[in-house]
Short mmCIF file of N, CA and C in Angstrom, two decimals:
data_model
loop_
_atom_site.label_atom_id
_atom_site.label_comp_id
_atom_site.label_asym_id
_atom_site.label_seq_id
_atom_site.Cartn_x
_atom_site.Cartn_y
_atom_site.Cartn_z
N SER A 1 120.33 122.27 82.67
CA SER A 1 120.32 120.98 81.59
C SER A 1 118.95 120.33 81.53
N THR A 2 118.68 119.78 80.52
CA THR A 2 117.37 118.76 80.08
C THR A 2 117.75 117.26 80.10
N LEU A 3 116.73 116.58 80.49
CA LEU A 3 116.71 115.19 80.68
C LEU A 3 116.61 114.83 79.63
N VAL A 4 117.46 113.68 78.84
CA VAL A 4 117.14 113.19 77.41
C VAL A 4 117.19 111.61 77.61
N GLN A 5 116.98 111.04 76.58
CA GLN A 5 116.66 109.55 76.62
C GLN A 5 117.56 108.64 77.66
N ASP A 6 118.90 109.14 77.02
CA ASP A 6 120.42 108.25 77.26
C ASP A 6 121.13 109.19 78.29
N SER A 7 120.11 109.75 79.37
CA SER A 7 121.09 110.07 80.47
C SER A 7 121.18 108.96 81.70
N ILE A 8 122.34 108.92 82.36
CA ILE A 8 122.34 108.01 83.16
C ILE A 8 123.00 108.39 84.48
N ALA A 9 122.84 107.61 85.38
CA ALA A 9 123.24 107.63 86.94
C ALA A 9 123.67 106.28 87.34
N ILE A 10 124.90 106.84 88.04
CA ILE A 10 125.09 106.06 88.83
C ILE A 10 124.85 105.38 90.15
N LEU A 11 124.32 103.77 90.06
CA LEU A 11 123.80 104.05 91.65
C LEU A 11 124.15 102.81 92.43
N ASP A 12 124.36 103.02 94.00
CA ASP A 12 124.91 102.00 94.46
C ASP A 12 124.07 101.31 95.39
N PHE A 13 122.45 101.37 94.53
CA PHE A 13 121.24 100.62 95.46
C PHE A 13 120.06 99.83 94.33
N ARG A 14 119.60 99.31 94.67
CA ARG A 14 118.34 98.87 93.77
C ARG A 14 116.96 99.45 93.91
N PRO A 15 117.01 100.42 92.63
CA PRO A 15 116.11 101.46 92.42
C PRO A 15 114.77 100.83 92.26
N LEU A 16 113.37 101.38 92.55
CA LEU A 16 112.12 101.16 92.87
C LEU A 16 111.63 102.30 92.63
N ALA A 17 110.42 102.36 91.65
CA ALA A 17 109.52 103.26 91.64
C ALA A 17 110.35 104.66 90.80
N PRO A 18 110.86 105.19 89.82
CA PRO A 18 111.33 106.13 89.36
C PRO A 18 110.08 107.06 88.65
N CYS A 19 110.26 108.01 89.16
CA CYS A 19 109.52 108.74 88.78
C CYS A 19 109.98 110.01 87.90
N VAL A 20 110.00 110.49 86.72
CA VAL A 20 110.27 111.43 85.72
C VAL A 20 109.33 112.80 86.36
N VAL A 21 109.86 113.66 86.51
CA VAL A 21 109.52 115.26 87.20
C VAL A 21 109.92 116.22 86.26
N THR A 22 108.88 117.28 85.73
CA THR A 22 109.59 118.48 85.03
C THR A 22 108.56 119.68 85.81
N TRP A 23 109.07 120.86 86.22
CA TRP A 23 108.31 121.98 86.69
C TRP A 23 108.76 123.18 86.50
N GLY A 24 108.41 124.18 86.28
CA GLY A 24 109.04 125.50 85.79
C GLY A 24 108.64 125.83 84.46
N GLU A 25 109.37 126.93 83.88
CA GLU A 25 109.16 127.31 82.49
C GLU A 25 110.21 127.57 81.80
N GLU A 26 110.74 126.73 80.94
CA GLU A 26 111.96 126.64 80.19
C GLU A 26 112.28 128.21 78.92
N LYS A 27 110.98 128.87 78.71
CA LYS A 27 111.18 130.17 78.67
C LYS A 27 111.97 131.16 79.05
N ASN A 28 111.53 131.26 80.51
CA ASN A 28 112.49 131.88 81.59
C ASN A 28 113.47 131.28 82.47
N ASN A 29 114.28 130.21 81.85
CA ASN A 29 115.11 129.52 82.12
C ASN A 29 115.20 128.66 83.49
N ASN A 30 114.11 128.25 83.85
CA ASN A 30 114.19 128.13 85.25
C ASN A 30 113.35 126.77 85.34
N LEU A 31 113.41 125.86 84.28
CA LEU A 31 113.01 124.65 84.30
C LEU A 31 113.72 124.09 85.44
N VAL A 32 113.00 122.83 85.96
CA VAL A 32 113.67 121.95 86.56
C VAL A 32 112.81 120.38 86.45
N CYS A 33 113.85 119.91 86.18
CA CYS A 33 113.46 118.31 85.93
C CYS A 33 114.52 117.44 86.20
N GLY A 34 114.31 115.99 86.66
CA GLY A 34 115.22 115.08 86.89
C GLY A 34 114.03 114.01 87.50
N VAL A 35 114.56 112.90 88.27
CA VAL A 35 114.30 111.71 88.50
C VAL A 35 114.11 111.75 89.85
N PHE A 36 112.72 111.10 90.49
CA PHE A 36 112.75 110.43 92.10
C PHE A 36 113.00 109.29 91.98
N VAL A 37 113.37 108.53 92.83
CA VAL A 37 114.10 107.16 93.30
C VAL A 37 114.05 106.75 94.18
N GLY A 38 113.21 105.75 94.31
CA GLY A 38 112.90 105.06 95.55
C GLY A 38 114.01 103.67 95.71
N SER A 39 114.79 103.21 97.03
CA SER A 39 115.04 102.21 97.09
C SER A 39 114.83 101.01 97.59
N ALA A 40 114.98 99.78 97.56
CA ALA A 40 114.88 98.41 98.16
C ALA A 40 115.77 98.15 99.39
N ASP A 41 116.85 99.02 99.18
CA ASP A 41 117.53 98.60 100.24
C ASP A 41 117.58 99.63 101.26
N ASP A 42 116.43 100.75 101.34
CA ASP A 42 116.55 101.54 102.84
C ASP A 42 115.88 102.37 102.01
N SER A 43 115.52 103.39 103.42
CA SER A 43 113.95 104.39 103.30
C SER A 43 114.21 105.67 102.28
N LEU A 44 115.53 105.83 101.59
CA LEU A 44 115.60 106.92 101.28
C LEU A 44 114.80 107.14 99.99
N LEU A 45 114.56 107.99 99.89
CA LEU A 45 114.28 108.65 98.48
C LEU A 45 115.29 109.61 97.89
N ARG A 46 115.46 109.29 96.73
CA ARG A 46 116.44 110.09 95.82
C ARG A 46 116.25 110.97 94.90
N PHE A 47 116.69 112.16 94.68
CA PHE A 47 116.43 113.21 93.39
C PHE A 47 117.64 113.36 92.15
N TYR A 48 117.65 112.76 91.27
CA TYR A 48 118.62 113.34 90.38
C TYR A 48 117.91 113.91 89.21
N GLU A 49 119.34 115.20 89.29
CA GLU A 49 119.34 116.24 88.07
C GLU A 49 120.49 116.00 86.68
N PRO A 50 119.63 116.42 85.89
CA PRO A 50 120.79 116.18 84.95
C PRO A 50 121.53 117.18 84.59
N LYS A 51 122.76 116.95 84.64
CA LYS A 51 124.02 117.86 84.68
C LYS A 51 124.91 117.88 83.26
N GLU A 52 125.95 118.37 83.13
CA GLU A 52 126.75 117.93 82.15
C GLU A 52 127.13 116.48 81.79
N ASN A 53 127.26 115.92 80.30
CA ASN A 53 127.54 114.88 79.21
C ASN A 53 126.69 113.90 79.67
N ARG A 54 125.38 114.15 80.18
CA ARG A 54 123.83 113.18 80.36
C ARG A 54 123.98 112.72 81.33
N LEU A 55 124.99 113.38 82.46
CA LEU A 55 125.11 112.86 83.64
C LEU A 55 124.20 112.95 84.59
N LEU A 56 123.27 112.18 85.37
CA LEU A 56 122.25 112.69 86.19
C LEU A 56 123.21 112.45 87.98
N LEU A 57 122.91 113.81 88.44
CA LEU A 57 123.61 113.65 89.93
C LEU A 57 122.28 114.23 90.66
N ARG A 58 122.82 113.46 92.11
CA ARG A 58 121.64 113.61 93.39
C ARG A 58 121.79 114.96 93.60
N THR A 59 120.77 115.21 94.36
CA THR A 59 120.47 116.32 94.62
C THR A 59 120.22 115.87 96.46
N ASP A 60 120.72 116.66 97.52
CA ASP A 60 120.00 116.10 98.65
C ASP A 60 118.36 116.72 99.09
N LEU A 61 118.08 116.04 99.35
CA LEU A 61 116.41 116.41 99.66
C LEU A 61 116.45 116.67 101.07
N PRO A 62 115.46 117.57 101.75
CA PRO A 62 115.00 117.49 103.22
C PRO A 62 114.43 115.97 103.65
N LYS A 63 115.31 115.51 104.62
CA LYS A 63 114.92 114.08 104.98
C LYS A 63 113.51 114.36 105.96
N GLU A 64 113.23 115.42 106.50
CA GLU A 64 112.15 115.32 107.34
C GLU A 64 110.52 115.18 106.64
N HIS A 65 111.03 115.86 105.38
CA HIS A 65 109.89 115.50 104.34
C HIS A 65 110.02 114.27 103.58
N PHE A 66 111.04 113.74 102.92
CA PHE A 66 110.87 113.24 101.88
C PHE A 66 111.57 111.50 101.98
N GLN A 67 111.58 111.23 103.93
CA GLN A 67 112.24 110.14 103.85
C GLN A 67 110.75 109.59 104.54
N ILE A 68 110.71 108.36 104.30
CA ILE A 68 109.77 107.62 105.11
C ILE A 68 110.43 106.24 105.71
N ASP A 69 109.96 105.23 106.59
CA ASP A 69 110.67 104.22 107.24
C ASP A 69 110.23 103.18 106.78
N THR A 70 110.06 103.19 105.38
CA THR A 70 109.97 101.59 104.51
C THR A 70 110.12 102.11 103.24
N PRO A 71 110.95 101.01 102.42
CA PRO A 71 110.68 101.20 100.98
C PRO A 71 109.60 101.63 100.43
N ILE A 72 109.97 102.50 99.22
CA ILE A 72 109.11 103.21 98.55
C ILE A 72 108.50 102.45 97.51
N MET A 73 107.15 101.94 96.90
CA MET A 73 107.10 101.10 96.05
C MET A 73 106.26 101.81 94.81
N ALA A 74 105.55 103.24 95.38
CA ALA A 74 104.92 103.94 94.23
C ALA A 74 105.44 105.32 94.14
N THR A 75 104.99 105.97 93.14
CA THR A 75 105.41 107.60 93.28
C THR A 75 104.31 108.07 92.45
N ASP A 76 103.90 109.31 92.62
CA ASP A 76 103.38 109.96 91.44
C ASP A 76 103.56 111.38 91.61
N PHE A 77 103.67 112.16 91.14
CA PHE A 77 103.66 113.70 90.65
C PHE A 77 102.64 114.54 90.08
N HIS A 78 102.45 115.81 90.74
CA HIS A 78 101.71 116.65 89.86
C HIS A 78 101.80 118.09 89.92
N SER A 79 102.11 118.81 89.03
CA SER A 79 102.63 120.20 89.43
C SER A 79 101.38 121.13 88.77
N ASN A 80 101.34 122.30 89.11
CA ASN A 80 99.86 123.36 88.63
C ASN A 80 100.61 124.42 88.21
N GLY A 81 102.17 124.29 88.19
CA GLY A 81 102.88 125.72 87.39
C GLY A 81 103.75 126.04 88.84
N THR A 82 103.12 126.55 89.91
CA THR A 82 103.66 127.33 91.49
C THR A 82 103.83 126.22 92.45
N ARG A 83 102.44 125.24 92.49
CA ARG A 83 102.46 123.95 93.84
C ARG A 83 102.80 122.57 92.94
N HIS A 84 103.49 121.94 93.78
CA HIS A 84 104.23 120.90 93.25
C HIS A 84 103.80 119.49 94.39
N ILE A 85 103.31 118.27 93.84
CA ILE A 85 103.20 117.67 94.94
C ILE A 85 103.76 116.56 94.58
N LEU A 86 104.34 115.62 95.42
CA LEU A 86 104.69 114.09 94.90
C LEU A 86 104.24 113.77 96.02
N ALA A 87 103.42 112.34 95.59
CA ALA A 87 102.60 111.26 96.36
C ALA A 87 103.54 109.78 96.11
N LEU A 88 104.04 109.87 97.70
CA LEU A 88 104.90 108.12 97.84
C LEU A 88 103.94 107.03 98.51
N ALA A 89 104.10 106.08 97.90
CA ALA A 89 103.27 104.37 98.78
C ALA A 89 104.43 103.59 99.19
N GLY A 90 104.47 103.37 100.59
CA GLY A 90 105.35 102.85 101.10
C GLY A 90 105.07 101.41 101.21
N GLN A 91 105.90 100.42 101.25
CA GLN A 91 105.87 98.85 101.23
C GLN A 91 105.09 98.80 102.53
N ASP A 92 104.99 99.47 104.28
CA ASP A 92 104.38 99.02 105.18
C ASP A 92 103.23 99.70 104.85
N GLY A 93 102.41 100.49 104.18
CA GLY A 93 101.34 100.89 104.04
C GLY A 93 101.26 102.56 104.15
N THR A 94 102.74 103.56 104.23
CA THR A 94 102.86 104.44 104.72
C THR A 94 102.21 105.54 103.42
N ILE A 95 101.76 106.37 103.13
CA ILE A 95 101.42 107.36 102.30
C ILE A 95 101.86 108.47 103.07
N ARG A 96 102.86 109.33 102.07
CA ARG A 96 103.33 110.52 102.05
C ARG A 96 103.36 111.49 101.18
N ILE A 97 102.26 112.56 101.47
CA ILE A 97 102.29 113.85 100.16
C ILE A 97 103.29 114.69 100.44
N ILE A 98 103.72 115.62 99.68
CA ILE A 98 105.09 116.26 99.84
C ILE A 98 104.51 117.67 98.94
N THR A 99 104.47 118.42 99.14
CA THR A 99 104.36 119.72 98.61
C THR A 99 104.94 120.64 98.90
N TRP A 100 105.49 120.96 97.73
CA TRP A 100 106.27 122.42 97.74
C TRP A 100 105.77 123.29 96.53
N TRP A 101 106.35 124.81 96.72
CA TRP A 101 105.94 125.61 95.95
C TRP A 101 107.30 126.45 95.86
N CYS A 102 107.38 126.58 94.33
CA CYS A 102 108.45 127.69 93.83
C CYS A 102 108.21 128.57 92.73
N SER A 103 108.27 129.75 92.34
CA SER A 103 107.84 130.18 91.12
C SER A 103 108.98 131.21 90.45
N GLY A 104 109.18 131.78 89.52
CA GLY A 104 109.72 132.57 89.23
C GLY A 104 111.33 132.19 89.07
N GLN A 105 112.07 133.30 89.71
CA GLN A 105 113.73 133.20 90.31
C GLN A 105 113.95 132.36 91.23
N GLN A 106 113.06 131.75 92.22
CA GLN A 106 112.93 130.97 93.39
C GLN A 106 113.81 129.67 92.56
N GLN A 107 112.97 129.23 91.62
CA GLN A 107 113.60 128.12 91.20
C GLN A 107 114.93 127.91 90.68
N GLN A 108 116.20 129.15 90.52
CA GLN A 108 117.07 129.25 89.88
C GLN A 108 117.93 128.79 91.32
N GLU A 109 117.70 129.45 92.58
CA GLU A 109 117.81 129.39 93.54
C GLU A 109 118.28 128.09 94.23
N GLN A 110 116.82 127.55 94.29
CA GLN A 110 116.81 126.44 95.43
C GLN A 110 115.72 125.44 95.10
N THR A 111 116.09 124.55 94.33
CA THR A 111 114.90 123.52 93.90
C THR A 111 113.87 123.23 94.83
N PHE A 112 114.13 122.91 96.35
CA PHE A 112 112.62 122.68 97.14
C PHE A 112 112.47 123.68 98.22
N GLN A 113 111.33 124.40 98.13
CA GLN A 113 110.96 125.54 99.00
C GLN A 113 109.37 125.18 99.55
N ASP A 114 109.57 126.01 100.91
CA ASP A 114 107.79 126.04 101.39
C ASP A 114 107.52 124.80 101.82
N ILE A 115 108.29 123.41 102.02
CA ILE A 115 107.77 122.24 102.31
C ILE A 115 106.75 121.90 102.88
N SER A 116 105.67 121.26 102.87
CA SER A 116 105.17 120.52 103.49
C SER A 116 104.68 119.45 103.22
N SER A 117 104.58 118.54 104.46
CA SER A 117 104.19 116.97 103.98
C SER A 117 102.89 116.51 104.86
N HIS A 118 102.42 115.33 104.45
CA HIS A 118 101.04 114.64 105.25
C HIS A 118 101.22 113.65 105.15
N THR A 119 100.94 112.29 106.34
CA THR A 119 101.32 111.37 106.42
C THR A 119 100.06 110.92 106.85
N VAL A 120 99.50 109.14 105.78
CA VAL A 120 98.43 108.45 106.44
C VAL A 120 99.35 107.19 106.26
N ILE A 121 98.53 106.40 107.44
CA ILE A 121 98.63 105.06 106.91
C ILE A 121 97.70 104.39 106.93
N VAL A 122 97.79 103.17 105.91
CA VAL A 122 96.85 101.92 105.38
C VAL A 122 97.56 101.01 105.48
N ASP A 123 96.77 99.87 105.33
CA ASP A 123 96.83 98.42 105.11
C ASP A 123 97.59 98.37 104.00
N GLY A 124 98.90 97.90 104.21
CA GLY A 124 99.99 97.49 103.28
C GLY A 124 99.80 96.02 102.79
N PRO A 125 101.26 95.98 101.86
CA PRO A 125 101.97 96.29 101.07
C PRO A 125 101.79 97.24 100.30
N LEU A 126 101.61 98.37 99.97
CA LEU A 126 101.17 99.10 98.64
C LEU A 126 101.78 99.51 97.80
N VAL A 127 101.02 99.22 96.60
CA VAL A 127 101.95 98.84 95.06
C VAL A 127 101.67 100.13 94.00
N CYS A 128 100.44 100.91 94.33
CA CYS A 128 100.70 102.04 93.19
C CYS A 128 100.14 103.20 94.01
N ILE A 129 100.06 104.24 93.04
CA ILE A 129 99.42 105.75 93.99
C ILE A 129 99.29 106.25 92.56
N GLN A 130 98.35 107.42 92.37
CA GLN A 130 97.88 108.10 91.47
C GLN A 130 97.57 109.58 91.76
N ILE A 131 97.57 110.58 91.17
CA ILE A 131 96.86 111.49 91.85
C ILE A 131 96.56 112.16 90.55
N GLN A 132 95.41 112.50 90.78
CA GLN A 132 94.24 112.62 89.52
C GLN A 132 93.40 114.08 89.96
N GLU A 133 93.96 115.09 88.83
CA GLU A 133 93.22 116.67 89.01
C GLU A 133 91.83 116.45 88.59
N GLN A 134 90.82 116.68 89.57
CA GLN A 134 89.31 116.63 89.19
C GLN A 134 88.82 117.60 88.20
N GLN A 135 87.75 117.34 87.37
CA GLN A 135 87.27 117.99 86.51
C GLN A 135 87.10 119.84 86.37
N ASP A 136 86.89 120.16 87.71
CA ASP A 136 86.49 121.56 87.94
C ASP A 136 87.54 122.11 88.37
N LYS A 137 88.99 121.60 88.57
CA LYS A 137 90.20 121.59 88.40
C LYS A 137 91.07 122.29 89.95
N ASN A 138 89.92 122.53 90.91
CA ASN A 138 90.20 122.66 91.91
C ASN A 138 89.88 121.50 93.41
N GLN A 139 90.09 120.47 92.86
CA GLN A 139 90.10 119.39 93.58
C GLN A 139 91.09 118.39 93.02
N LEU A 140 91.97 118.02 94.55
CA LEU A 140 92.91 116.50 93.83
C LEU A 140 92.10 115.60 94.24
N GLN A 141 93.07 114.06 93.71
CA GLN A 141 92.37 113.04 94.71
C GLN A 141 93.50 111.80 94.17
N ILE A 142 94.05 111.22 95.65
CA ILE A 142 94.77 110.57 95.37
C ILE A 142 94.55 109.03 95.49
N VAL A 143 94.25 108.41 94.11
CA VAL A 143 94.14 106.84 94.72
C VAL A 143 95.40 105.90 95.12
N ILE A 144 95.16 104.80 96.11
CA ILE A 144 96.53 104.02 96.63
C ILE A 144 95.36 102.56 96.46
N GLY A 145 96.56 101.58 95.86
CA GLY A 145 96.26 100.53 96.30
C GLY A 145 97.37 99.49 96.45
N SER A 146 97.02 98.62 97.36
CA SER A 146 97.37 97.65 98.35
C SER A 146 97.37 96.21 97.17
N LEU A 147 98.75 95.39 97.90
CA LEU A 147 98.77 94.02 97.06
C LEU A 147 97.95 93.41 97.42
N CYS A 148 97.05 93.87 98.44
CA CYS A 148 95.74 92.81 99.22
C CYS A 148 94.42 92.68 98.59
N GLY A 149 94.56 93.91 97.68
CA GLY A 149 93.26 94.41 96.78
C GLY A 149 92.58 95.82 98.04
N TYR A 150 93.16 95.89 98.71
CA TYR A 150 92.36 97.23 99.26
C TYR A 150 92.81 98.44 98.24
N VAL A 151 91.54 99.22 98.18
CA VAL A 151 91.80 100.66 97.37
C VAL A 151 91.01 101.55 98.01
N CYS A 152 91.99 102.58 98.45
CA CYS A 152 91.43 103.84 99.39
C CYS A 152 91.79 105.06 98.44
N ARG A 153 91.14 106.47 98.94
CA ARG A 153 91.46 107.76 97.93
C ARG A 153 91.47 108.69 99.40
N LEU A 154 92.47 109.75 98.89
CA LEU A 154 92.56 110.98 99.92
C LEU A 154 91.93 112.10 99.06
N LYS A 155 91.51 112.99 99.55
CA LYS A 155 90.61 113.98 98.41
C LYS A 155 91.08 115.45 99.19
N CYS A 156 91.68 116.72 98.28
CA CYS A 156 91.94 117.69 98.78
C CYS A 156 91.26 118.66 97.85
N THR A 157 90.52 119.63 98.62
CA THR A 157 90.06 120.98 97.65
C THR A 157 91.26 122.22 97.84
N LEU A 158 91.83 122.35 96.46
CA LEU A 158 92.99 123.50 96.52
C LEU A 158 92.55 124.81 97.13
N PRO A 159 93.48 125.66 97.70
CA PRO A 159 93.02 126.80 98.15
C PRO A 159 92.61 127.63 96.80
N THR A 160 91.89 128.68 96.97
CA THR A 160 91.63 129.46 95.52
C THR A 160 92.50 130.35 95.18
N SER A 161 93.53 130.73 96.22
CA SER A 161 94.72 131.66 95.45
C SER A 161 96.21 130.64 95.56
N SER A 162 96.80 130.56 94.05
CA SER A 162 97.50 129.44 94.09
C SER A 162 99.06 129.83 94.53
N SER A 163 98.94 131.58 94.64
CA SER A 163 100.20 132.29 94.89
C SER A 163 100.96 131.89 95.85
N SER A 164 100.08 131.48 97.20
CA SER A 164 100.97 131.37 98.54
C SER A 164 100.79 130.05 99.22
N PRO A 165 101.84 129.72 99.59
CA PRO A 165 102.17 128.49 100.23
C PRO A 165 101.45 128.20 101.30
N SER A 166 100.44 127.38 101.64
CA SER A 166 99.71 127.21 102.56
C SER A 166 99.52 125.60 102.64
N PRO A 167 100.02 124.96 103.54
CA PRO A 167 99.36 123.62 103.40
C PRO A 167 98.35 122.91 103.31
N LEU A 168 98.22 121.87 102.52
CA LEU A 168 96.95 121.39 101.75
C LEU A 168 96.12 120.72 102.61
N GLU A 169 94.72 120.51 102.70
CA GLU A 169 94.52 120.08 103.93
C GLU A 169 93.57 118.71 103.15
N TRP A 170 94.46 117.64 103.68
CA TRP A 170 93.68 116.06 102.61
C TRP A 170 92.40 115.34 103.63
N GLN A 171 91.54 114.91 102.98
CA GLN A 171 90.76 114.29 103.73
C GLN A 171 90.76 112.80 103.25
N GLY A 172 90.20 111.99 104.52
CA GLY A 172 90.30 110.43 103.81
C GLY A 172 91.79 109.79 105.32
N PRO A 173 92.06 108.54 104.71
CA PRO A 173 91.71 107.81 103.61
C PRO A 173 90.02 107.15 103.30
N THR A 174 89.48 106.85 102.13
CA THR A 174 88.24 106.72 102.45
C THR A 174 88.06 105.33 101.25
N MET A 175 87.39 104.12 101.92
CA MET A 175 87.45 102.99 100.82
C MET A 175 86.82 103.31 99.67
N VAL A 176 87.58 102.54 98.71
CA VAL A 176 87.03 102.66 97.50
C VAL A 176 86.46 100.87 97.25
N VAL A 177 87.54 100.09 97.20
CA VAL A 177 87.12 98.78 96.89
C VAL A 177 87.43 98.07 98.38
#
């Protein structure tokens, strides 16, 4: 199913930082789309996928990677086809970068595979996060902003082979402002 503008989900929490995501290939019938949603009531990140009749249903996420101990204030997503990265900014200054891999038929069998995560703590509360692909396409940068005016970044050089699920090596944080 695909996510449409008038899709609905029944929520029993106050939502924060929704992030609409899509990865995979529609032509091979392995397109995954959905919405990551944080909560003002707990530290759970939720993922909703479209099902029949415009309804979005919750998909369980592995807590060891997708849960942080603070409300999630901002999210961003980046995909290069096989490697997918979700960046989370927590109210207490926690930054969690989650990477997962899937390609081809794997996406039909299981949404999240070969998951790794990286956590960094900076001065919070965090209010924004953005993943940026650098011009040479072999580097990623994540820029994080704090309510107190603190801005930092994390950098990562991508492996030359994008077909093997190896954890990404993040450097930083380095202060921008």
